[in-house]
Amino acid sequence: NAGVMQNPRHLVRRRGQEARLRCSPMKGHSHVYWYRQLPEEGLKFMVYLQKENIIDESGMPKERFSAEFPKEGPSILRIQQVVRGDSAAYFCASSPTGPSSYNSPLHFGNGTRLTVT
Amino acid sequence: GQQLNQSPQSMFIQEGEDVSMNCTSSSIFNTWLWYKQDPGEGPVLLIALYKAGELTSNGRLTAQFGITRKDSFLNISASIPSDVGIYFCAGQENSGYALNFGKGTSLLVTP
Protein backbone atom coordinates (compact mmCIF):
# COMPACT_ATOMS: atom_id res chain seq x y z
CA ASN A 1 0.00 0.00 0.00
CA ALA A 2 3.04 2.28 -0.08
CA GLY A 3 1.90 3.57 -3.47
CA VAL A 4 -0.93 5.67 -2.03
CA MET A 5 0.64 8.56 -0.15
CA GLN A 6 -1.19 10.37 2.61
CA ASN A 7 -0.02 13.30 4.68
CA PRO A 8 0.27 14.25 7.33
CA ARG A 9 0.44 10.90 9.18
CA HIS A 10 -0.68 12.58 12.39
CA LEU A 11 -2.63 15.81 12.78
CA VAL A 12 -3.65 17.51 16.01
CA ARG A 13 -6.25 20.24 15.91
CA ARG A 14 -8.11 22.19 18.58
CA ARG A 15 -11.88 22.28 18.48
CA GLY A 16 -13.06 24.80 15.92
CA GLN A 17 -9.97 24.67 13.74
CA GLU A 18 -9.80 23.31 10.21
CA ALA A 19 -8.18 20.02 9.21
CA ARG A 20 -6.86 19.38 5.69
CA LEU A 21 -5.88 15.86 4.78
CA ARG A 22 -4.05 15.11 1.56
CA CYS A 23 -3.92 12.00 -0.60
CA SER A 24 -1.81 11.29 -3.67
CA PRO A 25 -3.11 8.20 -5.47
CA MET A 26 -0.93 5.54 -7.01
CA LYS A 27 0.59 6.50 -10.32
CA GLY A 28 -1.93 6.12 -13.11
CA HIS A 29 -4.92 5.94 -10.75
CA SER A 30 -7.67 8.46 -11.34
CA HIS A 31 -10.22 7.12 -8.83
CA VAL A 32 -9.91 8.10 -5.17
CA TYR A 33 -11.93 7.00 -2.14
CA TRP A 34 -11.91 8.31 1.42
CA TYR A 35 -12.78 6.12 4.41
CA ARG A 36 -12.91 6.85 8.14
CA GLN A 37 -11.99 4.41 10.89
CA LEU A 38 -12.97 4.86 14.52
CA PRO A 39 -11.06 2.93 17.21
CA GLU A 40 -11.77 -0.81 17.14
CA GLU A 41 -14.07 -0.41 14.15
CA GLY A 42 -13.91 -1.26 10.48
CA LEU A 43 -13.52 1.39 7.82
CA LYS A 44 -16.57 3.40 6.80
CA PHE A 45 -16.95 4.82 3.29
CA MET A 46 -17.11 8.59 3.01
CA VAL A 47 -16.67 9.74 -0.58
CA TYR A 48 -15.64 8.58 -4.07
CA LEU A 49 -14.04 11.00 -6.52
CA GLN A 50 -12.63 10.97 -9.99
CA LYS A 51 -10.52 13.79 -11.33
CA GLU A 52 -12.45 17.05 -10.79
CA ASN A 53 -15.69 15.18 -10.01
CA ILE A 54 -17.41 13.92 -6.88
CA ILE A 55 -19.13 10.67 -7.85
CA ASP A 56 -20.61 9.54 -4.55
CA GLU A 57 -20.51 11.42 -1.26
CA SER A 58 -23.25 9.45 0.45
CA GLY A 59 -21.00 8.58 3.39
CA MET A 60 -19.88 12.12 4.06
CA PRO A 61 -21.45 14.17 6.88
CA LYS A 62 -23.61 16.88 5.36
CA GLU A 63 -21.93 19.70 7.24
CA ARG A 64 -18.30 20.72 7.77
CA PHE A 65 -16.85 17.99 5.52
CA SER A 66 -15.83 18.45 1.90
CA ALA A 67 -13.59 16.68 -0.57
CA GLU A 68 -11.98 17.54 -3.86
CA PHE A 69 -9.70 15.91 -6.40
CA PRO A 70 -8.40 18.66 -8.69
CA LYS A 71 -6.99 18.17 -12.14
CA GLU A 72 -3.52 18.73 -10.76
CA GLY A 73 -2.36 17.78 -7.28
CA PRO A 74 -3.59 15.52 -4.52
CA SER A 75 -7.09 14.84 -3.32
CA ILE A 76 -8.00 16.90 -0.25
CA LEU A 77 -10.41 16.00 2.55
CA ARG A 78 -11.32 19.14 4.45
CA ILE A 79 -12.99 19.25 7.83
CA GLN A 80 -14.06 22.65 9.05
CA GLN A 81 -14.65 23.60 12.69
CA VAL A 82 -13.50 20.22 13.95
CA VAL A 83 -15.13 18.64 16.99
CA ARG A 84 -13.85 15.86 19.27
CA GLY A 85 -16.02 13.32 17.47
CA ASP A 86 -14.00 13.90 14.30
CA SER A 87 -11.00 12.22 15.95
CA ALA A 88 -10.34 9.13 13.84
CA ALA A 89 -8.03 7.62 11.26
CA TYR A 90 -8.82 8.77 7.73
CA PHE A 91 -7.74 6.50 4.91
CA CYS A 92 -7.49 7.16 1.23
CA ALA A 93 -7.57 4.46 -1.44
CA SER A 94 -7.15 4.57 -5.19
CA SER A 95 -7.84 2.41 -8.21
CA PRO A 96 -7.10 2.75 -11.92
CA THR A 97 -10.65 2.01 -12.99
CA GLY A 98 -14.14 2.01 -11.48
CA PRO A 99 -15.04 0.62 -8.07
CA SER A 100 -13.53 -2.78 -7.44
CA SER A 101 -13.87 -4.04 -10.94
CA TYR A 102 -12.08 -7.25 -11.77
CA ASN A 103 -8.36 -6.98 -11.06
CA SER A 104 -8.83 -3.48 -9.72
CA PRO A 105 -9.35 -3.79 -5.96
CA LEU A 106 -8.70 -0.88 -3.66
CA HIS A 107 -5.23 -0.21 -2.27
CA PHE A 108 -5.10 1.98 0.81
CA GLY A 109 -2.62 4.52 2.10
CA ASN A 110 -1.30 4.52 5.66
CA GLY A 111 -3.83 7.05 6.78
CA THR A 112 -3.94 10.33 8.68
CA ARG A 113 -4.68 10.09 12.37
CA LEU A 114 -6.62 13.15 13.40
CA THR A 115 -6.80 14.08 17.07
CA VAL A 116 -9.06 16.91 18.13
CA THR A 117 -8.28 18.37 21.53
CA GLY B 1 -23.81 0.88 4.16
CA GLN B 2 -24.35 -2.72 5.00
CA GLN B 3 -23.05 -4.04 8.30
CA LEU B 4 -21.00 -7.18 7.96
CA ASN B 5 -20.83 -9.70 10.79
CA GLN B 6 -17.25 -10.83 11.18
CA SER B 7 -16.24 -13.55 13.61
CA PRO B 8 -14.51 -14.31 15.78
CA GLN B 9 -13.77 -10.88 17.22
CA SER B 10 -10.37 -12.05 18.43
CA MET B 11 -8.22 -15.15 18.41
CA PHE B 12 -5.24 -16.13 20.53
CA ILE B 13 -3.36 -19.10 19.09
CA GLN B 14 0.00 -20.81 19.14
CA GLU B 15 2.46 -20.68 16.31
CA GLY B 16 1.84 -23.46 13.81
CA GLU B 17 -1.90 -23.65 14.35
CA ASP B 18 -4.41 -23.07 11.57
CA VAL B 19 -6.85 -20.16 11.78
CA SER B 20 -10.29 -19.65 10.31
CA MET B 21 -12.44 -16.52 10.32
CA ASN B 22 -15.59 -15.62 8.44
CA CYS B 23 -17.91 -12.85 7.40
CA THR B 24 -21.62 -12.82 6.71
CA SER B 25 -23.88 -10.22 5.21
CA SER B 26 -27.62 -9.70 4.88
CA SER B 27 -27.04 -8.47 1.32
CA ILE B 28 -25.70 -10.17 -1.77
CA PHE B 29 -22.22 -9.00 -2.70
CA ASN B 30 -20.45 -9.28 -6.03
CA THR B 31 -17.00 -8.77 -4.52
CA TRP B 32 -15.38 -9.98 -1.31
CA LEU B 33 -11.99 -8.72 -0.19
CA TRP B 34 -9.79 -9.62 2.76
CA TYR B 35 -7.37 -7.07 4.26
CA LYS B 36 -4.81 -7.16 7.07
CA GLN B 37 -4.07 -4.07 9.14
CA ASP B 38 -1.04 -3.63 11.39
CA PRO B 39 -1.07 -0.99 14.17
CA GLY B 40 -0.63 2.50 12.77
CA GLU B 41 -0.80 1.32 9.17
CA GLY B 42 -3.39 1.14 6.43
CA PRO B 43 -5.18 -2.05 5.39
CA VAL B 44 -3.18 -4.24 3.05
CA LEU B 45 -5.04 -6.32 0.50
CA LEU B 46 -4.59 -10.08 0.97
CA ILE B 47 -7.10 -11.73 -1.34
CA ALA B 48 -9.79 -10.53 -3.75
CA LEU B 49 -12.77 -12.70 -4.76
CA TYR B 50 -15.14 -11.92 -7.63
CA LYS B 51 -17.21 -15.06 -8.29
CA ALA B 52 -19.55 -17.09 -6.11
CA GLY B 53 -17.83 -20.31 -5.10
CA GLU B 54 -14.39 -18.96 -5.97
CA LEU B 55 -11.58 -20.36 -3.85
CA THR B 56 -8.32 -18.39 -3.98
CA SER B 57 -4.98 -18.88 -2.25
CA ASN B 58 -2.15 -16.50 -1.48
CA GLY B 59 0.66 -18.46 0.13
CA ARG B 60 -0.63 -19.82 3.45
CA LEU B 61 -3.87 -17.88 3.07
CA THR B 62 -6.99 -19.28 1.44
CA ALA B 63 -10.29 -17.46 1.02
CA GLN B 64 -13.62 -18.45 -0.46
CA PHE B 65 -16.57 -16.52 -1.86
CA GLY B 66 -19.69 -18.22 -0.51
CA ILE B 67 -22.17 -19.80 -2.90
CA THR B 68 -25.00 -17.68 -1.53
CA ARG B 69 -22.85 -14.56 -2.15
CA LYS B 70 -23.62 -13.50 1.41
CA ASP B 71 -20.54 -14.89 3.10
CA SER B 72 -16.83 -15.46 2.85
CA PHE B 73 -14.16 -17.11 4.93
CA LEU B 74 -10.41 -16.75 5.32
CA ASN B 75 -8.10 -19.53 6.46
CA ILE B 76 -4.49 -19.15 7.53
CA SER B 77 -2.48 -22.34 7.72
CA ALA B 78 0.56 -22.93 9.93
CA SER B 79 0.42 -19.50 11.57
CA ILE B 80 3.62 -17.61 12.35
CA PRO B 81 4.23 -14.62 14.67
CA SER B 82 4.15 -12.11 11.79
CA ASP B 83 0.52 -13.09 11.11
CA VAL B 84 -0.38 -10.96 14.14
CA GLY B 85 -2.72 -8.13 13.21
CA ILE B 86 -6.32 -7.29 12.52
CA TYR B 87 -8.01 -8.98 9.58
CA PHE B 88 -10.93 -7.27 7.88
CA CYS B 89 -13.40 -8.62 5.41
CA ALA B 90 -14.97 -6.17 2.96
CA GLY B 91 -17.80 -6.67 0.53
CA GLN B 92 -19.25 -4.66 -2.29
CA GLU B 93 -22.77 -4.70 -3.68
CA ASN B 94 -23.30 -4.68 -7.41
CA SER B 95 -24.95 -1.28 -7.38
CA GLY B 96 -22.64 0.61 -5.09
CA TYR B 97 -19.25 2.24 -4.93
CA ALA B 98 -18.58 1.66 -1.26
CA LEU B 99 -16.76 -1.22 0.34
CA ASN B 100 -18.59 -2.40 3.45
CA PHE B 101 -16.15 -3.53 6.14
CA GLY B 102 -16.52 -5.95 9.01
CA LYS B 103 -15.32 -4.92 12.47
CA GLY B 104 -12.24 -7.08 12.18
CA THR B 105 -10.72 -10.17 13.75
CA SER B 106 -7.75 -9.49 15.99
CA LEU B 107 -5.21 -12.31 15.74
CA LEU B 108 -2.50 -12.92 18.30
CA VAL B 109 0.10 -15.65 17.71
CA THR B 110 2.41 -16.85 20.45
CA PRO B 111 5.74 -18.48 19.57
PDB file of C-alpha atoms in Angstrom:
ATOM      1  CA  ASN A   1       0.000   0.000   0.000  1.00  0.00           C
ATOM      2  CA  ALA A   2       3.042   2.277  -0.081  1.00  0.00           C
ATOM      3  CA  GLY A   3       1.902   3.575  -3.470  1.00  0.00           C
ATOM      4  CA  VAL A   4      -0.928   5.674  -2.032  1.00  0.00           C
ATOM      5  CA  MET A   5       0.642   8.560  -0.152  1.00  0.00           C
ATOM      6  CA  GLN A   6      -1.190  10.372   2.611  1.00  0.00           C
ATOM      7  CA  ASN A   7      -0.020  13.301   4.677  1.00  0.00           C
ATOM      8  CA  PRO A   8       0.272  14.247   7.328  1.00  0.00           C
ATOM      9  CA  ARG A   9       0.439  10.904   9.180  1.00  0.00           C
ATOM     10  CA  HIS A  10      -0.677  12.583  12.387  1.00  0.00           C
ATOM     11  CA  LEU A  11      -2.627  15.809  12.784  1.00  0.00           C
ATOM     12  CA  VAL A  12      -3.651  17.511  16.010  1.00  0.00           C
ATOM     13  CA  ARG A  13      -6.251  20.241  15.910  1.00  0.00           C
ATOM     14  CA  ARG A  14      -8.106  22.192  18.580  1.00  0.00           C
ATOM     15  CA  ARG A  15     -11.882  22.281  18.479  1.00  0.00           C
ATOM     16  CA  GLY A  16     -13.064  24.804  15.922  1.00  0.00           C
ATOM     17  CA  GLN A  17      -9.969  24.666  13.738  1.00  0.00           C
ATOM     18  CA  GLU A  18      -9.798  23.306  10.208  1.00  0.00           C
ATOM     19  CA  ALA A  19      -8.176  20.024   9.206  1.00  0.00           C
ATOM     20  CA  ARG A  20      -6.864  19.383   5.693  1.00  0.00           C
ATOM     21  CA  LEU A  21      -5.879  15.856   4.784  1.00  0.00           C
ATOM     22  CA  ARG A  22      -4.052  15.111   1.557  1.00  0.00           C
ATOM     23  CA  CYS A  23      -3.919  11.995  -0.602  1.00  0.00           C
ATOM     24  CA  SER A  24      -1.811  11.295  -3.666  1.00  0.00           C
ATOM     25  CA  PRO A  25      -3.112   8.203  -5.467  1.00  0.00           C
ATOM     26  CA  MET A  26      -0.933   5.543  -7.010  1.00  0.00           C
ATOM     27  CA  LYS A  27       0.587   6.505 -10.321  1.00  0.00           C
ATOM     28  CA  GLY A  28      -1.927   6.123 -13.108  1.00  0.00           C
ATOM     29  CA  HIS A  29      -4.917   5.941 -10.753  1.00  0.00           C
ATOM     30  CA  SER A  30      -7.671   8.460 -11.340  1.00  0.00           C
ATOM     31  CA  HIS A  31     -10.217   7.121  -8.829  1.00  0.00           C
ATOM     32  CA  VAL A  32      -9.910   8.102  -5.168  1.00  0.00           C
ATOM     33  CA  TYR A  33     -11.925   6.999  -2.144  1.00  0.00           C
ATOM     34  CA  TRP A  34     -11.912   8.307   1.421  1.00  0.00           C
ATOM     35  CA  TYR A  35     -12.778   6.125   4.409  1.00  0.00           C
ATOM     36  CA  ARG A  36     -12.908   6.849   8.138  1.00  0.00           C
ATOM     37  CA  GLN A  37     -11.991   4.406  10.893  1.00  0.00           C
ATOM     38  CA  LEU A  38     -12.973   4.861  14.516  1.00  0.00           C
ATOM     39  CA  PRO A  39     -11.057   2.932  17.215  1.00  0.00           C
ATOM     40  CA  GLU A  40     -11.771  -0.809  17.137  1.00  0.00           C
ATOM     41  CA  GLU A  41     -14.071  -0.414  14.154  1.00  0.00           C
ATOM     42  CA  GLY A  42     -13.913  -1.259  10.479  1.00  0.00           C
ATOM     43  CA  LEU A  43     -13.521   1.386   7.825  1.00  0.00           C
ATOM     44  CA  LYS A  44     -16.573   3.395   6.798  1.00  0.00           C
ATOM     45  CA  PHE A  45     -16.950   4.816   3.287  1.00  0.00           C
ATOM     46  CA  MET A  46     -17.115   8.588   3.012  1.00  0.00           C
ATOM     47  CA  VAL A  47     -16.670   9.738  -0.584  1.00  0.00           C
ATOM     48  CA  TYR A  48     -15.635   8.582  -4.066  1.00  0.00           C
ATOM     49  CA  LEU A  49     -14.045  11.000  -6.520  1.00  0.00           C
ATOM     50  CA  GLN A  50     -12.634  10.971  -9.994  1.00  0.00           C
ATOM     51  CA  LYS A  51     -10.521  13.787 -11.329  1.00  0.00           C
ATOM     52  CA  GLU A  52     -12.453  17.052 -10.786  1.00  0.00           C
ATOM     53  CA  ASN A  53     -15.692  15.179 -10.006  1.00  0.00           C
ATOM     54  CA  ILE A  54     -17.413  13.916  -6.883  1.00  0.00           C
ATOM     55  CA  ILE A  55     -19.129  10.668  -7.852  1.00  0.00           C
ATOM     56  CA  ASP A  56     -20.609   9.543  -4.551  1.00  0.00           C
ATOM     57  CA  GLU A  57     -20.513  11.417  -1.259  1.00  0.00           C
ATOM     58  CA  SER A  58     -23.246   9.450   0.447  1.00  0.00           C
ATOM     59  CA  GLY A  59     -20.996   8.578   3.394  1.00  0.00           C
ATOM     60  CA  MET A  60     -19.879  12.124   4.064  1.00  0.00           C
ATOM     61  CA  PRO A  61     -21.450  14.165   6.877  1.00  0.00           C
ATOM     62  CA  LYS A  62     -23.610  16.883   5.361  1.00  0.00           C
ATOM     63  CA  GLU A  63     -21.927  19.704   7.243  1.00  0.00           C
ATOM     64  CA  ARG A  64     -18.300  20.724   7.766  1.00  0.00           C
ATOM     65  CA  PHE A  65     -16.852  17.990   5.522  1.00  0.00           C
ATOM     66  CA  SER A  66     -15.831  18.446   1.900  1.00  0.00           C
ATOM     67  CA  ALA A  67     -13.585  16.678  -0.568  1.00  0.00           C
ATOM     68  CA  GLU A  68     -11.976  17.537  -3.856  1.00  0.00           C
ATOM     69  CA  PHE A  69      -9.701  15.907  -6.404  1.00  0.00           C
ATOM     70  CA  PRO A  70      -8.403  18.664  -8.694  1.00  0.00           C
ATOM     71  CA  LYS A  71      -6.995  18.169 -12.142  1.00  0.00           C
ATOM     72  CA  GLU A  72      -3.523  18.726 -10.763  1.00  0.00           C
ATOM     73  CA  GLY A  73      -2.360  17.781  -7.284  1.00  0.00           C
ATOM     74  CA  PRO A  74      -3.588  15.519  -4.520  1.00  0.00           C
ATOM     75  CA  SER A  75      -7.085  14.842  -3.315  1.00  0.00           C
ATOM     76  CA  ILE A  76      -8.004  16.901  -0.253  1.00  0.00           C
ATOM     77  CA  LEU A  77     -10.411  16.003   2.546  1.00  0.00           C
ATOM     78  CA  ARG A  78     -11.319  19.137   4.447  1.00  0.00           C
ATOM     79  CA  ILE A  79     -12.993  19.253   7.830  1.00  0.00           C
ATOM     80  CA  GLN A  80     -14.059  22.654   9.047  1.00  0.00           C
ATOM     81  CA  GLN A  81     -14.651  23.595  12.685  1.00  0.00           C
ATOM     82  CA  VAL A  82     -13.500  20.216  13.954  1.00  0.00           C
ATOM     83  CA  VAL A  83     -15.127  18.637  16.991  1.00  0.00           C
ATOM     84  CA  ARG A  84     -13.848  15.860  19.266  1.00  0.00           C
ATOM     85  CA  GLY A  85     -16.023  13.321  17.473  1.00  0.00           C
ATOM     86  CA  ASP A  86     -13.998  13.901  14.297  1.00  0.00           C
ATOM     87  CA  SER A  87     -10.999  12.217  15.946  1.00  0.00           C
ATOM     88  CA  ALA A  88     -10.341   9.125  13.845  1.00  0.00           C
ATOM     89  CA  ALA A  89      -8.026   7.622  11.259  1.00  0.00           C
ATOM     90  CA  TYR A  90      -8.825   8.772   7.734  1.00  0.00           C
ATOM     91  CA  PHE A  91      -7.739   6.497   4.907  1.00  0.00           C
ATOM     92  CA  CYS A  92      -7.494   7.158   1.226  1.00  0.00           C
ATOM     93  CA  ALA A  93      -7.575   4.459  -1.444  1.00  0.00           C
ATOM     94  CA  SER A  94      -7.152   4.565  -5.190  1.00  0.00           C
ATOM     95  CA  SER A  95      -7.836   2.414  -8.210  1.00  0.00           C
ATOM     96  CA  PRO A  96      -7.097   2.753 -11.921  1.00  0.00           C
ATOM     97  CA  THR A  97     -10.649   2.014 -12.990  1.00  0.00           C
ATOM     98  CA  GLY A  98     -14.135   2.007 -11.485  1.00  0.00           C
ATOM     99  CA  PRO A  99     -15.038   0.623  -8.073  1.00  0.00           C
ATOM    100  CA  SER A 100     -13.527  -2.781  -7.442  1.00  0.00           C
ATOM    101  CA  SER A 101     -13.873  -4.038 -10.944  1.00  0.00           C
ATOM    102  CA  TYR A 102     -12.079  -7.251 -11.767  1.00  0.00           C
ATOM    103  CA  ASN A 103      -8.363  -6.983 -11.055  1.00  0.00           C
ATOM    104  CA  SER A 104      -8.826  -3.476  -9.721  1.00  0.00           C
ATOM    105  CA  PRO A 105      -9.348  -3.794  -5.965  1.00  0.00           C
ATOM    106  CA  LEU A 106      -8.700  -0.878  -3.662  1.00  0.00           C
ATOM    107  CA  HIS A 107      -5.231  -0.208  -2.272  1.00  0.00           C
ATOM    108  CA  PHE A 108      -5.099   1.976   0.814  1.00  0.00           C
ATOM    109  CA  GLY A 109      -2.620   4.522   2.098  1.00  0.00           C
ATOM    110  CA  ASN A 110      -1.301   4.520   5.660  1.00  0.00           C
ATOM    111  CA  GLY A 111      -3.834   7.049   6.782  1.00  0.00           C
ATOM    112  CA  THR A 112      -3.937  10.328   8.681  1.00  0.00           C
ATOM    113  CA  ARG A 113      -4.677  10.085  12.368  1.00  0.00           C
ATOM    114  CA  LEU A 114      -6.620  13.153  13.403  1.00  0.00           C
ATOM    115  CA  THR A 115      -6.800  14.080  17.067  1.00  0.00           C
ATOM    116  CA  VAL A 116      -9.059  16.910  18.125  1.00  0.00           C
ATOM    117  CA  THR A 117      -8.276  18.373  21.525  1.00  0.00           C
TER     118      THR A 117
ATOM    119  CA  GLY B   1     -23.811   0.885   4.159  1.00  0.00           C
ATOM    120  CA  GLN B   2     -24.345  -2.722   5.004  1.00  0.00           C
ATOM    121  CA  GLN B   3     -23.051  -4.037   8.304  1.00  0.00           C
ATOM    122  CA  LEU B   4     -21.003  -7.178   7.960  1.00  0.00           C
ATOM    123  CA  ASN B   5     -20.827  -9.697  10.787  1.00  0.00           C
ATOM    124  CA  GLN B   6     -17.249 -10.827  11.185  1.00  0.00           C
ATOM    125  CA  SER B   7     -16.236 -13.551  13.606  1.00  0.00           C
ATOM    126  CA  PRO B   8     -14.513 -14.305  15.778  1.00  0.00           C
ATOM    127  CA  GLN B   9     -13.765 -10.880  17.220  1.00  0.00           C
ATOM    128  CA  SER B  10     -10.373 -12.051  18.433  1.00  0.00           C
ATOM    129  CA  MET B  11      -8.220 -15.152  18.408  1.00  0.00           C
ATOM    130  CA  PHE B  12      -5.245 -16.130  20.530  1.00  0.00           C
ATOM    131  CA  ILE B  13      -3.363 -19.097  19.087  1.00  0.00           C
ATOM    132  CA  GLN B  14      -0.004 -20.814  19.139  1.00  0.00           C
ATOM    133  CA  GLU B  15       2.458 -20.679  16.305  1.00  0.00           C
ATOM    134  CA  GLY B  16       1.841 -23.455  13.813  1.00  0.00           C
ATOM    135  CA  GLU B  17      -1.898 -23.650  14.348  1.00  0.00           C
ATOM    136  CA  ASP B  18      -4.414 -23.071  11.567  1.00  0.00           C
ATOM    137  CA  VAL B  19      -6.850 -20.160  11.782  1.00  0.00           C
ATOM    138  CA  SER B  20     -10.288 -19.650  10.311  1.00  0.00           C
ATOM    139  CA  MET B  21     -12.442 -16.524  10.317  1.00  0.00           C
ATOM    140  CA  ASN B  22     -15.589 -15.625   8.436  1.00  0.00           C
ATOM    141  CA  CYS B  23     -17.912 -12.852   7.397  1.00  0.00           C
ATOM    142  CA  THR B  24     -21.622 -12.819   6.708  1.00  0.00           C
ATOM    143  CA  SER B  25     -23.884 -10.216   5.208  1.00  0.00           C
ATOM    144  CA  SER B  26     -27.625  -9.696   4.881  1.00  0.00           C
ATOM    145  CA  SER B  27     -27.043  -8.473   1.323  1.00  0.00           C
ATOM    146  CA  ILE B  28     -25.698 -10.166  -1.767  1.00  0.00           C
ATOM    147  CA  PHE B  29     -22.217  -9.000  -2.697  1.00  0.00           C
ATOM    148  CA  ASN B  30     -20.446  -9.280  -6.029  1.00  0.00           C
ATOM    149  CA  THR B  31     -17.002  -8.769  -4.520  1.00  0.00           C
ATOM    150  CA  TRP B  32     -15.383  -9.979  -1.314  1.00  0.00           C
ATOM    151  CA  LEU B  33     -11.992  -8.716  -0.193  1.00  0.00           C
ATOM    152  CA  TRP B  34      -9.794  -9.621   2.758  1.00  0.00           C
ATOM    153  CA  TYR B  35      -7.372  -7.075   4.265  1.00  0.00           C
ATOM    154  CA  LYS B  36      -4.810  -7.156   7.067  1.00  0.00           C
ATOM    155  CA  GLN B  37      -4.066  -4.072   9.137  1.00  0.00           C
ATOM    156  CA  ASP B  38      -1.044  -3.628  11.389  1.00  0.00           C
ATOM    157  CA  PRO B  39      -1.068  -0.988  14.165  1.00  0.00           C
ATOM    158  CA  GLY B  40      -0.634   2.500  12.771  1.00  0.00           C
ATOM    159  CA  GLU B  41      -0.801   1.324   9.173  1.00  0.00           C
ATOM    160  CA  GLY B  42      -3.388   1.138   6.434  1.00  0.00           C
ATOM    161  CA  PRO B  43      -5.179  -2.051   5.388  1.00  0.00           C
ATOM    162  CA  VAL B  44      -3.175  -4.238   3.046  1.00  0.00           C
ATOM    163  CA  LEU B  45      -5.042  -6.319   0.499  1.00  0.00           C
ATOM    164  CA  LEU B  46      -4.594 -10.076   0.974  1.00  0.00           C
ATOM    165  CA  ILE B  47      -7.098 -11.732  -1.342  1.00  0.00           C
ATOM    166  CA  ALA B  48      -9.789 -10.525  -3.754  1.00  0.00           C
ATOM    167  CA  LEU B  49     -12.771 -12.699  -4.758  1.00  0.00           C
ATOM    168  CA  TYR B  50     -15.136 -11.918  -7.628  1.00  0.00           C
ATOM    169  CA  LYS B  51     -17.215 -15.056  -8.288  1.00  0.00           C
ATOM    170  CA  ALA B  52     -19.548 -17.095  -6.112  1.00  0.00           C
ATOM    171  CA  GLY B  53     -17.826 -20.308  -5.100  1.00  0.00           C
ATOM    172  CA  GLU B  54     -14.391 -18.956  -5.971  1.00  0.00           C
ATOM    173  CA  LEU B  55     -11.577 -20.362  -3.846  1.00  0.00           C
ATOM    174  CA  THR B  56      -8.316 -18.395  -3.981  1.00  0.00           C
ATOM    175  CA  SER B  57      -4.979 -18.881  -2.250  1.00  0.00           C
ATOM    176  CA  ASN B  58      -2.151 -16.502  -1.480  1.00  0.00           C
ATOM    177  CA  GLY B  59       0.661 -18.456   0.134  1.00  0.00           C
ATOM    178  CA  ARG B  60      -0.627 -19.816   3.449  1.00  0.00           C
ATOM    179  CA  LEU B  61      -3.871 -17.876   3.067  1.00  0.00           C
ATOM    180  CA  THR B  62      -6.993 -19.282   1.440  1.00  0.00           C
ATOM    181  CA  ALA B  63     -10.292 -17.458   1.024  1.00  0.00           C
ATOM    182  CA  GLN B  64     -13.617 -18.454  -0.458  1.00  0.00           C
ATOM    183  CA  PHE B  65     -16.566 -16.519  -1.858  1.00  0.00           C
ATOM    184  CA  GLY B  66     -19.686 -18.224  -0.507  1.00  0.00           C
ATOM    185  CA  ILE B  67     -22.173 -19.799  -2.896  1.00  0.00           C
ATOM    186  CA  THR B  68     -25.003 -17.678  -1.527  1.00  0.00           C
ATOM    187  CA  ARG B  69     -22.848 -14.560  -2.150  1.00  0.00           C
ATOM    188  CA  LYS B  70     -23.617 -13.497   1.415  1.00  0.00           C
ATOM    189  CA  ASP B  71     -20.544 -14.889   3.105  1.00  0.00           C
ATOM    190  CA  SER B  72     -16.833 -15.455   2.849  1.00  0.00           C
ATOM    191  CA  PHE B  73     -14.157 -17.110   4.931  1.00  0.00           C
ATOM    192  CA  LEU B  74     -10.406 -16.748   5.316  1.00  0.00           C
ATOM    193  CA  ASN B  75      -8.101 -19.534   6.460  1.00  0.00           C
ATOM    194  CA  ILE B  76      -4.491 -19.150   7.532  1.00  0.00           C
ATOM    195  CA  SER B  77      -2.477 -22.341   7.725  1.00  0.00           C
ATOM    196  CA  ALA B  78       0.557 -22.932   9.931  1.00  0.00           C
ATOM    197  CA  SER B  79       0.418 -19.502  11.569  1.00  0.00           C
ATOM    198  CA  ILE B  80       3.617 -17.610  12.350  1.00  0.00           C
ATOM    199  CA  PRO B  81       4.231 -14.618  14.665  1.00  0.00           C
ATOM    200  CA  SER B  82       4.148 -12.108  11.791  1.00  0.00           C
ATOM    201  CA  ASP B  83       0.524 -13.089  11.113  1.00  0.00           C
ATOM    202  CA  VAL B  84      -0.383 -10.960  14.141  1.00  0.00           C
ATOM    203  CA  GLY B  85      -2.719  -8.130  13.211  1.00  0.00           C
ATOM    204  CA  ILE B  86      -6.324  -7.286  12.518  1.00  0.00           C
ATOM    205  CA  TYR B  87      -8.006  -8.982   9.578  1.00  0.00           C
ATOM    206  CA  PHE B  88     -10.935  -7.270   7.877  1.00  0.00           C
ATOM    207  CA  CYS B  89     -13.405  -8.618   5.410  1.00  0.00           C
ATOM    208  CA  ALA B  90     -14.972  -6.172   2.959  1.00  0.00           C
ATOM    209  CA  GLY B  91     -17.805  -6.668   0.529  1.00  0.00           C
ATOM    210  CA  GLN B  92     -19.253  -4.656  -2.289  1.00  0.00           C
ATOM    211  CA  GLU B  93     -22.771  -4.702  -3.677  1.00  0.00           C
ATOM    212  CA  ASN B  94     -23.304  -4.678  -7.410  1.00  0.00           C
ATOM    213  CA  SER B  95     -24.952  -1.276  -7.384  1.00  0.00           C
ATOM    214  CA  GLY B  96     -22.641   0.612  -5.090  1.00  0.00           C
ATOM    215  CA  TYR B  97     -19.249   2.239  -4.929  1.00  0.00           C
ATOM    216  CA  ALA B  98     -18.579   1.657  -1.262  1.00  0.00           C
ATOM    217  CA  LEU B  99     -16.759  -1.219   0.340  1.00  0.00           C
ATOM    218  CA  ASN B 100     -18.590  -2.399   3.451  1.00  0.00           C
ATOM    219  CA  PHE B 101     -16.153  -3.533   6.135  1.00  0.00           C
ATOM    220  CA  GLY B 102     -16.519  -5.948   9.010  1.00  0.00           C
ATOM    221  CA  LYS B 103     -15.322  -4.924  12.470  1.00  0.00           C
ATOM    222  CA  GLY B 104     -12.237  -7.076  12.181  1.00  0.00           C
ATOM    223  CA  THR B 105     -10.719 -10.169  13.745  1.00  0.00           C
ATOM    224  CA  SER B 106      -7.753  -9.486  15.991  1.00  0.00           C
ATOM    225  CA  LEU B 107      -5.207 -12.306  15.735  1.00  0.00           C
ATOM    226  CA  LEU B 108      -2.503 -12.925  18.299  1.00  0.00           C
ATOM    227  CA  VAL B 109       0.097 -15.647  17.712  1.00  0.00           C
ATOM    228  CA  THR B 110       2.415 -16.850  20.448  1.00  0.00           C
ATOM    229  CA  PRO B 111       5.743 -18.482  19.573  1.00  0.00           C
TER     230      PRO B 111
END
